[in-house]
PDB file of C-alpha atoms in Angstrom:
ATOM      1  CA  MET A  93     100.481  24.031 -58.440  1.00 46.00           C
ATOM      2  CA  ALA A  94      96.957  23.127 -58.453  1.00 46.00           C
ATOM      3  CA  THR A  95      95.289  21.831 -62.106  1.00 44.00           C
ATOM      4  CA  LYS A  96      92.141  23.055 -62.591  1.00 46.00           C
ATOM      5  CA  LYS A  97      89.636  20.258 -63.348  1.00 47.00           C
ATOM      6  CA  GLN A  98      88.224  20.659 -66.937  1.00 47.00           C
ATOM      7  CA  GLU A  99      84.649  19.941 -66.759  1.00 50.00           C
ATOM      8  CA  ASP A 100      82.778  17.240 -69.265  1.00 55.00           C
ATOM      9  CA  PHE A 101      79.686  18.875 -69.816  1.00 57.00           C
ATOM     10  CA  ASN A 102      78.414  21.364 -71.341  1.00 69.00           C
ATOM     11  CA  LEU A 103      78.058  24.462 -68.250  1.00 73.00           C
ATOM     12  CA  LYS A 104      75.838  26.412 -70.607  1.00 77.00           C
ATOM     13  CA  ALA A 105      73.342  23.202 -71.585  1.00 74.00           C
ATOM     14  CA  ARG A 106      72.971  21.971 -68.153  1.00 71.00           C
ATOM     15  CA  ASP A 107      72.111  25.916 -67.055  1.00 78.00           C
ATOM     16  CA  ASP A 108      69.752  25.982 -70.150  1.00 77.00           C
ATOM     17  CA  ARG A 109      67.697  22.902 -69.149  1.00 72.00           C
ATOM     18  CA  PHE A 110      67.105  24.507 -65.001  1.00 75.00           C
ATOM     19  CA  PHE A 111      65.399  27.819 -67.061  1.00 80.00           C
ATOM     20  CA  ARG A 112      63.124  25.059 -69.215  1.00 75.00           C
ATOM     21  CA  ALA A 113      62.411  23.251 -65.762  1.00 75.00           C
ATOM     22  CA  ALA A 114      61.398  25.986 -63.949  1.00 75.00           C
ATOM     23  CA  TYR A 115      59.725  27.794 -66.283  1.00 80.00           C
ATOM     24  CA  THR A 116      58.191  25.037 -68.388  1.00 85.00           C
ATOM     25  CA  VAL A 117      57.489  21.650 -67.320  1.00 84.00           C
ATOM     26  CA  LEU A 118      56.562  23.088 -63.618  1.00 84.00           C
ATOM     27  CA  ASP A 119      53.854  25.995 -65.244  1.00 87.00           C
ATOM     28  CA  HIS A 120      52.688  23.423 -67.828  1.00 90.00           C
ATOM     29  CA  TYR A 121      53.096  20.123 -66.828  1.00 92.00           C
ATOM     30  CA  GLN A 122      51.485  17.842 -65.093  1.00 95.00           C
ATOM     31  CA  ILE A 123      53.759  15.569 -62.778  1.00 95.00           C
ATOM     32  CA  LYS A 124      51.995  13.114 -60.990  1.00 97.00           C
ATOM     33  CA  LYS A 125      53.327  10.677 -57.968  1.00 97.00           C
ATOM     34  CA  ARG A 126      52.504   7.259 -58.012  1.00 98.00           C
ATOM     35  CA  PRO A 127      50.924   6.411 -54.607  1.00 97.00           C
ATOM     36  CA  GLU A 128      53.430   3.486 -53.704  1.00 97.00           C
ATOM     37  CA  LEU A 129      57.376   2.478 -54.815  1.00 96.00           C
ATOM     38  CA  GLU A 130      58.119   0.899 -57.290  1.00 96.00           C
ATOM     39  CA  ASP A 131      61.646  -1.572 -57.277  1.00 95.00           C
ATOM     40  CA  GLY A 132      61.828   0.548 -54.271  1.00 95.00           C
ATOM     41  CA  PHE A 133      62.080   4.023 -57.087  1.00 97.00           C
ATOM     42  CA  ALA A 134      58.970   6.786 -56.345  1.00 98.00           C
ATOM     43  CA  VAL A 135      57.962   6.972 -59.864  1.00 99.00           C
ATOM     44  CA  PHE A 136      56.790   9.989 -61.153  1.00 98.00           C
ATOM     45  CA  ASP A 137      54.098  11.005 -64.451  1.00 98.00           C
ATOM     46  CA  ILE A 138      54.747  13.867 -66.867  1.00 96.00           C
ATOM     47  CA  CYS A 139      51.899  15.158 -69.118  1.00 96.00           C
ATOM     48  CA  GLY A 140      51.305  17.948 -70.957  1.00 91.00           C
ATOM     49  CA  GLY A 141      54.361  18.062 -73.578  1.00 86.00           C
ATOM     50  CA  THR A 142      54.740  15.617 -76.990  1.00 87.00           C
ATOM     51  CA  SER A 143      55.456  12.881 -75.222  1.00 94.00           C
ATOM     52  CA  ASP A 144      53.867  11.671 -71.250  1.00 97.00           C
ATOM     53  CA  TYR A 145      57.395  10.537 -69.544  1.00 97.00           C
ATOM     54  CA  VAL A 146      57.842   8.186 -66.649  1.00 98.00           C
ATOM     55  CA  VAL A 147      60.629  10.009 -63.972  1.00 97.00           C
ATOM     56  CA  ARG A 148      62.561   7.040 -61.253  1.00 97.00           C
ATOM     57  CA  ILE A 149      63.609   8.913 -58.138  1.00 96.00           C
ATOM     58  CA  HIS A 150      65.456   6.539 -55.421  1.00 95.00           C
ATOM     59  CA  PRO A 151      65.007   8.126 -52.317  1.00 93.00           C
ATOM     60  CA  GLU A 152      67.716   7.152 -50.677  1.00 91.00           C
ATOM     61  CA  TRP A 153      69.895   8.054 -53.928  1.00 89.00           C
ATOM     62  CA  ASN A 154      71.811   4.510 -54.459  1.00 90.00           C
ATOM     63  CA  THR A 155      71.370   5.737 -59.042  1.00 89.00           C
ATOM     64  CA  SER A 156      70.949   8.624 -60.138  1.00 87.00           C
ATOM     65  CA  PRO A 157      68.081   9.947 -60.906  1.00 92.00           C
ATOM     66  CA  GLN A 158      65.857   8.231 -64.857  1.00 93.00           C
ATOM     67  CA  CYS A 159      63.842   8.910 -66.878  1.00 94.00           C
ATOM     68  CA  SER A 160      62.594   7.537 -70.149  1.00 95.00           C
ATOM     69  CA  CYS A 161      62.745  10.559 -73.107  1.00 90.00           C
ATOM     70  CA  PRO A 162      64.976  10.241 -75.215  1.00 89.00           C
ATOM     71  CA  ASP A 163      67.018  13.084 -74.324  1.00 83.00           C
ATOM     72  CA  ALA A 164      67.537  11.436 -70.579  1.00 82.00           C
ATOM     73  CA  GLU A 165      69.760   9.306 -72.894  1.00 80.00           C
ATOM     74  CA  ASN A 166      71.042  10.708 -75.553  1.00 76.00           C
ATOM     75  CA  ARG A 167      71.788  15.344 -74.853  1.00 65.00           C
ATOM     76  CA  ALA A 168      71.328  15.400 -71.275  1.00 57.00           C
ATOM     77  CA  ARG A 169      73.224  12.291 -70.630  1.00 63.00           C
ATOM     78  CA  ASP A 170      76.411  14.196 -72.722  1.00 60.00           C
ATOM     79  CA  ASN A 171      75.778  17.981 -72.203  1.00 60.00           C
ATOM     80  CA  ALA A 172      74.334  17.938 -68.524  1.00 59.00           C
ATOM     81  CA  ARG A 173      75.341  14.571 -67.114  1.00 68.00           C
ATOM     82  CA  GLY A 174      72.255  12.632 -67.420  1.00 69.00           C
ATOM     83  CA  TYR A 175      70.216  15.433 -66.233  1.00 80.00           C
ATOM     84  CA  CYS A 176      66.379  16.142 -68.388  1.00 86.00           C
ATOM     85  CA  LYS A 177      64.293  19.067 -68.566  1.00 85.00           C
ATOM     86  CA  HIS A 178      61.764  16.384 -66.006  1.00 90.00           C
ATOM     87  CA  ILE A 179      64.300  14.902 -64.083  1.00 91.00           C
ATOM     88  CA  ILE A 180      65.169  18.589 -62.457  1.00 87.00           C
ATOM     89  CA  ALA A 181      61.265  20.133 -62.245  1.00 90.00           C
ATOM     90  CA  VAL A 182      60.865  16.612 -60.265  1.00 94.00           C
ATOM     91  CA  LEU A 183      63.855  17.569 -57.927  1.00 92.00           C
ATOM     92  CA  LEU A 184      62.872  20.906 -57.996  1.00 88.00           C
ATOM     93  CA  GLN A 185      59.438  20.038 -57.346  1.00 92.00           C
ATOM     94  CA  GLU A 186      59.444  17.575 -55.099  1.00 92.00           C
ATOM     95  CA  LYS A 187      61.493  18.785 -51.603  1.00 91.00           C
ATOM     96  CA  GLU A 188      62.464  15.539 -50.121  1.00 93.00           C
ATOM     97  CA  PHE A 189      64.506  14.504 -52.842  1.00 92.00           C
ATOM     98  CA  SER A 190      65.412  18.095 -54.276  1.00 89.00           C
ATOM     99  CA  CYS A 191      69.100  17.578 -52.894  1.00 87.00           C
ATOM    100  CA  GLN A 192      69.218  15.091 -54.998  1.00 87.00           C
ATOM    101  CA  LEU A 193      70.615  18.542 -58.428  1.00 82.00           C
ATOM    102  CA  LEU A 194      73.258  18.530 -56.818  1.00 80.00           C
ATOM    103  CA  GLU A 195      74.343  15.633 -58.757  1.00 75.00           C
ATOM    104  CA  ALA A 196      74.217  17.445 -61.692  1.00 68.00           C
ATOM    105  CA  PHE A 197      76.921  20.253 -60.045  1.00 66.00           C
ATOM    106  CA  LEU A 198      79.501  17.733 -58.898  1.00 62.00           C
TER     107      LEU A 198
END
């Protein structure tokens, strides 16, 4: 008999983040990719919200995406495996990195 895997994060919180990212960040914020890699990361400036933030994505998926927003270190860490709305928005917008969204579901 197979045992049901217990989820270690909040599915509703994760799903809410995806909707916020798709609506708020993609429609109302500016996402600007810096022209050069920095320490091996693609870096994106997120402007237009309460504060400006920086998202860092490793092109080879060697590490999880990072964001400088407080939510990435707090609620997103506990409820969505660290994927804040800024990270989700960048991954949705940048097709070359969109496969990294899979990590939020694994």
